[in-house]
Coordinates of C-alpha atoms in Angstrom, one line a residue:
Y1 CA -152.5 -67.1 137.2
T2 CA -155.3 -69.6 136.8
G3 CA -157.1 -68.1 133.8
A4 CA -155.0 -70.2 131.4
D5 CA -156.7 -71.6 128.3
G6 CA -158.8 -74.6 129.4
K7 CA -159.0 -76.6 132.6
N8 CA -157.8 -79.9 133.8
S9 CA -158.8 -81.2 137.2
D10 CA -155.7 -83.3 137.7
V11 CA -153.5 -80.4 136.9
D12 CA -155.6 -78.2 139.2
V13 CA -154.6 -80.5 142.1
L14 CA -150.9 -80.1 141.3
T15 CA -151.3 -76.3 140.9
N16 CA -152.9 -76.0 144.3
R17 CA -150.0 -78.0 145.9
A18 CA -147.5 -75.7 144.1
V19 CA -149.3 -72.6 145.5
S20 CA -149.2 -74.1 149.0
K21 CA -145.5 -74.9 148.7
M22 CA -144.8 -71.3 147.4
K23 CA -146.6 -70.0 150.5
D24 CA -144.5 -72.2 152.7
L25 CA -141.4 -70.8 151.1
G26 CA -142.5 -67.3 152.0
A27 CA -144.3 -66.1 148.9
E28 CA -147.4 -64.0 149.0
I29 CA -149.9 -65.4 146.5
I30 CA -152.4 -63.1 144.6
E31 CA -154.8 -64.8 142.2
V32 CA -155.0 -63.2 138.7
D33 CA -157.9 -64.2 136.5
Q34 CA -156.9 -62.8 133.1
I35 CA -153.8 -61.2 131.6
F36 CA -155.1 -60.3 128.1
L37 CA -157.9 -57.8 128.0
N38 CA -159.5 -59.3 124.8
D39 CA -159.1 -61.9 122.1
D40 CA -157.7 -59.3 119.6
I41 CA -154.2 -60.0 121.0
D42 CA -154.4 -63.7 119.9
Y43 CA -155.6 -62.7 116.5
N44 CA -152.9 -60.1 115.9
A45 CA -150.2 -62.5 117.2
F46 CA -151.5 -65.2 114.8
Q47 CA -151.3 -62.8 111.9
V48 CA -147.7 -62.0 112.9
M49 CA -146.9 -65.7 113.0
L50 CA -148.2 -66.2 109.5
H51 CA -146.1 -63.4 108.0
E52 CA -143.0 -64.7 109.8
Y53 CA -143.8 -68.3 108.9
K54 CA -143.8 -67.5 105.2
D55 CA -140.6 -65.5 105.2
G56 CA -138.9 -68.0 107.5
L57 CA -139.7 -71.1 105.4
N58 CA -138.8 -69.3 102.2
D59 CA -135.5 -68.2 103.6
Y60 CA -134.8 -71.8 104.7
F61 CA -135.6 -73.3 101.3
A62 CA -133.4 -70.6 99.7
S63 CA -130.5 -71.6 101.9
L64 CA -130.6 -75.2 100.5
G65 CA -129.3 -74.0 97.2
P66 CA -130.5 -74.2 93.5
D67 CA -130.6 -78.0 93.5
A68 CA -133.0 -78.4 96.3
A69 CA -136.2 -80.4 95.5
I70 CA -138.4 -77.7 97.0
K71 CA -137.4 -74.1 96.6
N72 CA -140.2 -72.2 98.4
L73 CA -143.4 -72.4 100.3
T74 CA -145.6 -72.6 97.2
E75 CA -143.7 -75.6 96.0
L76 CA -144.0 -77.3 99.4
I77 CA -147.8 -76.9 99.3
E78 CA -147.9 -78.3 95.8
F79 CA -145.7 -81.2 96.8
N80 CA -148.0 -82.1 99.7
I81 CA -151.1 -82.0 97.4
N82 CA -149.4 -84.3 94.9
D83 CA -147.9 -86.7 97.5
K84 CA -150.6 -87.2 100.1
V85 CA -148.7 -89.7 102.3
E86 CA -149.3 -87.6 105.4
M87 CA -152.2 -85.5 104.3
D88 CA -154.8 -88.1 105.5
F89 CA -153.6 -87.4 109.0
Y90 CA -152.3 -83.8 108.9
G91 CA -153.6 -80.9 106.9
Q92 CA -151.6 -77.9 105.7
E93 CA -154.0 -75.1 106.5
Y94 CA -151.4 -73.0 108.2
L95 CA -149.1 -73.3 105.2
E96 CA -151.9 -72.2 102.9
M97 CA -152.7 -69.2 105.2
A98 CA -149.1 -68.2 105.3
V99 CA -148.4 -68.3 101.6
V100 CA -150.8 -65.5 100.8
M101 CA -149.3 -63.1 103.4
E102 CA -147.1 -60.2 102.3
G103 CA -144.2 -61.0 104.6
M104 CA -142.2 -59.2 107.3
E105 CA -141.5 -56.0 105.3
S106 CA -145.2 -55.3 104.8
E107 CA -147.3 -52.6 106.5
D108 CA -149.8 -55.3 107.5
Y109 CA -147.1 -57.2 109.4
F110 CA -146.0 -54.2 111.4
K111 CA -149.6 -53.2 112.1
H112 CA -150.3 -56.6 113.7
L113 CA -146.9 -56.7 115.4
E114 CA -147.5 -53.3 117.1
A115 CA -151.0 -54.3 118.2
A116 CA -149.8 -57.7 119.6
N117 CA -146.9 -56.1 121.5
L118 CA -149.1 -53.4 123.0
G119 CA -151.8 -55.8 124.1
S120 CA -149.4 -58.4 125.5
R121 CA -146.9 -56.1 127.1
V122 CA -148.1 -52.6 128.2
N123 CA -151.8 -53.7 128.5
G124 CA -151.0 -57.3 129.4
I125 CA -148.2 -58.5 131.6
D126 CA -147.0 -55.0 132.6
R127 CA -150.5 -53.9 133.5
V128 CA -151.2 -56.9 135.7
M129 CA -147.9 -56.8 137.5
D130 CA -148.2 -53.1 138.1
A131 CA -151.8 -53.4 139.3
F132 CA -151.0 -56.1 141.9
N133 CA -147.3 -55.2 142.6
L134 CA -146.1 -58.6 141.5
D135 CA -142.6 -60.0 141.3
A136 CA -143.6 -62.8 138.9
I137 CA -146.6 -64.7 137.6
M138 CA -146.9 -68.5 138.0
A139 CA -149.2 -70.8 136.1
P140 CA -149.6 -74.5 135.2
S141 CA -147.6 -74.9 131.9
G142 CA -150.1 -77.2 130.3
S143 CA -152.0 -80.4 130.5
P144 CA -150.2 -83.8 130.3
A145 CA -149.2 -85.0 126.9
W146 CA -152.0 -86.8 125.0
K147 CA -151.8 -89.9 122.9
T148 CA -151.6 -89.4 119.1
D149 CA -155.2 -89.9 117.8
H150 CA -155.4 -89.7 114.0
A151 CA -159.2 -90.0 114.1
N152 CA -160.1 -87.4 116.7
G153 CA -157.1 -85.1 116.7
D154 CA -155.2 -83.5 119.6
K155 CA -156.9 -83.5 123.1
F156 CA -155.5 -80.2 124.2
T157 CA -157.1 -79.1 127.5
L158 CA -154.8 -76.5 129.1
G159 CA -152.0 -74.1 128.3
S160 CA -150.6 -70.9 129.6
S161 CA -147.7 -70.1 127.3
S162 CA -149.4 -67.3 125.3
P163 CA -148.7 -64.2 127.5
A164 CA -144.9 -64.8 127.6
A165 CA -144.7 -66.1 124.0
I166 CA -146.6 -63.3 122.4
S167 CA -144.9 -60.5 124.5
G168 CA -141.4 -62.0 124.1
Y169 CA -141.0 -61.7 127.9
P170 CA -138.9 -64.3 129.8
S171 CA -140.5 -67.5 131.1
I172 CA -139.1 -70.5 132.9
T173 CA -140.7 -73.9 133.5
V174 CA -139.9 -76.4 136.3
P175 CA -141.4 -79.8 137.2
M176 CA -144.7 -79.5 139.2
G177 CA -145.6 -83.2 139.4
Y178 CA -147.0 -86.0 137.5
V179 CA -150.4 -87.1 136.2
D180 CA -150.6 -90.9 135.3
E181 CA -146.7 -90.9 135.1
L182 CA -146.7 -88.0 132.7
P183 CA -144.8 -84.8 133.7
V184 CA -146.6 -81.5 134.3
G185 CA -144.7 -78.2 134.5
L186 CA -145.1 -75.0 136.5
S187 CA -144.3 -71.9 134.4
I188 CA -143.0 -68.7 136.0
F189 CA -142.9 -65.5 133.9
G190 CA -142.7 -61.8 134.3
R191 CA -141.8 -58.5 132.8
Q192 CA -139.0 -57.6 130.4
W193 CA -135.4 -58.2 131.8
S194 CA -136.6 -60.2 134.8
E195 CA -134.7 -63.3 134.0
G196 CA -132.5 -63.3 137.1
E197 CA -135.5 -63.0 139.5
L198 CA -137.4 -65.7 137.7
I199 CA -134.5 -68.1 137.8
D200 CA -134.1 -67.4 141.6
I201 CA -137.8 -68.2 142.2
A202 CA -137.9 -71.3 140.0
Y203 CA -134.7 -72.6 141.5
L204 CA -136.0 -72.2 145.0
Y205 CA -139.2 -74.0 144.2
E206 CA -137.4 -76.8 142.3
Q207 CA -134.9 -77.5 145.1
A208 CA -137.7 -77.5 147.7
T209 CA -139.9 -80.0 145.7
K210 CA -137.5 -82.2 143.8
H211 CA -140.2 -83.4 141.4
R212 CA -137.9 -84.2 138.6
R213 CA -137.1 -87.9 138.0
E214 CA -135.6 -90.0 135.3
P215 CA -138.0 -90.8 132.4
K216 CA -139.0 -94.4 131.8
Y217 CA -141.1 -96.4 129.5
I218 CA -144.5 -97.5 130.8
E219 CA -145.6 -101.0 130.2
K220 CA -148.7 -101.3 128.1

């Protein structure tokens, strides 16, 4: 799967090597351009996240007891507004979007959840795997980690986690190599209940490549 969000030329090199190694190990490779049919899936999944975000945080604060300094999401937002130690660097837009949601018992939540599941499962991963008779889907996990930049923000260039994350289907990541000493992963995911097969494939690749090495600090 090479239609992941964004591109990174250094990661492309490692991905091509991983594809070649999989072929050497006996795999038949079929390129898949897209898994999601449209952007509505991402929108619906985001709405689901906001509903769950609100309920999850409120449940957490409630678990802290009556003497907790912050008792709910509304108070957290107010605290951040009044104490702007971190707000110069990090906003709280997601918190503000979540606080106005109705929560996980609402019709709106279930509407978006059903749409996200249908788009990512039946019309997403299942559709692609059935169309090409696939055992699994492999993709570069993401770009190398970027330096923290308070002025310009994150420099995200590549990611492939959405299909498995939104569908709730299994996914496993193994080392694929390094870019400037930073690790890059290879993700292998598939349909529901395929954990055993995914582990077998990932283990075979991992043992054949041995990319993993001990982390170390890099001299400036």
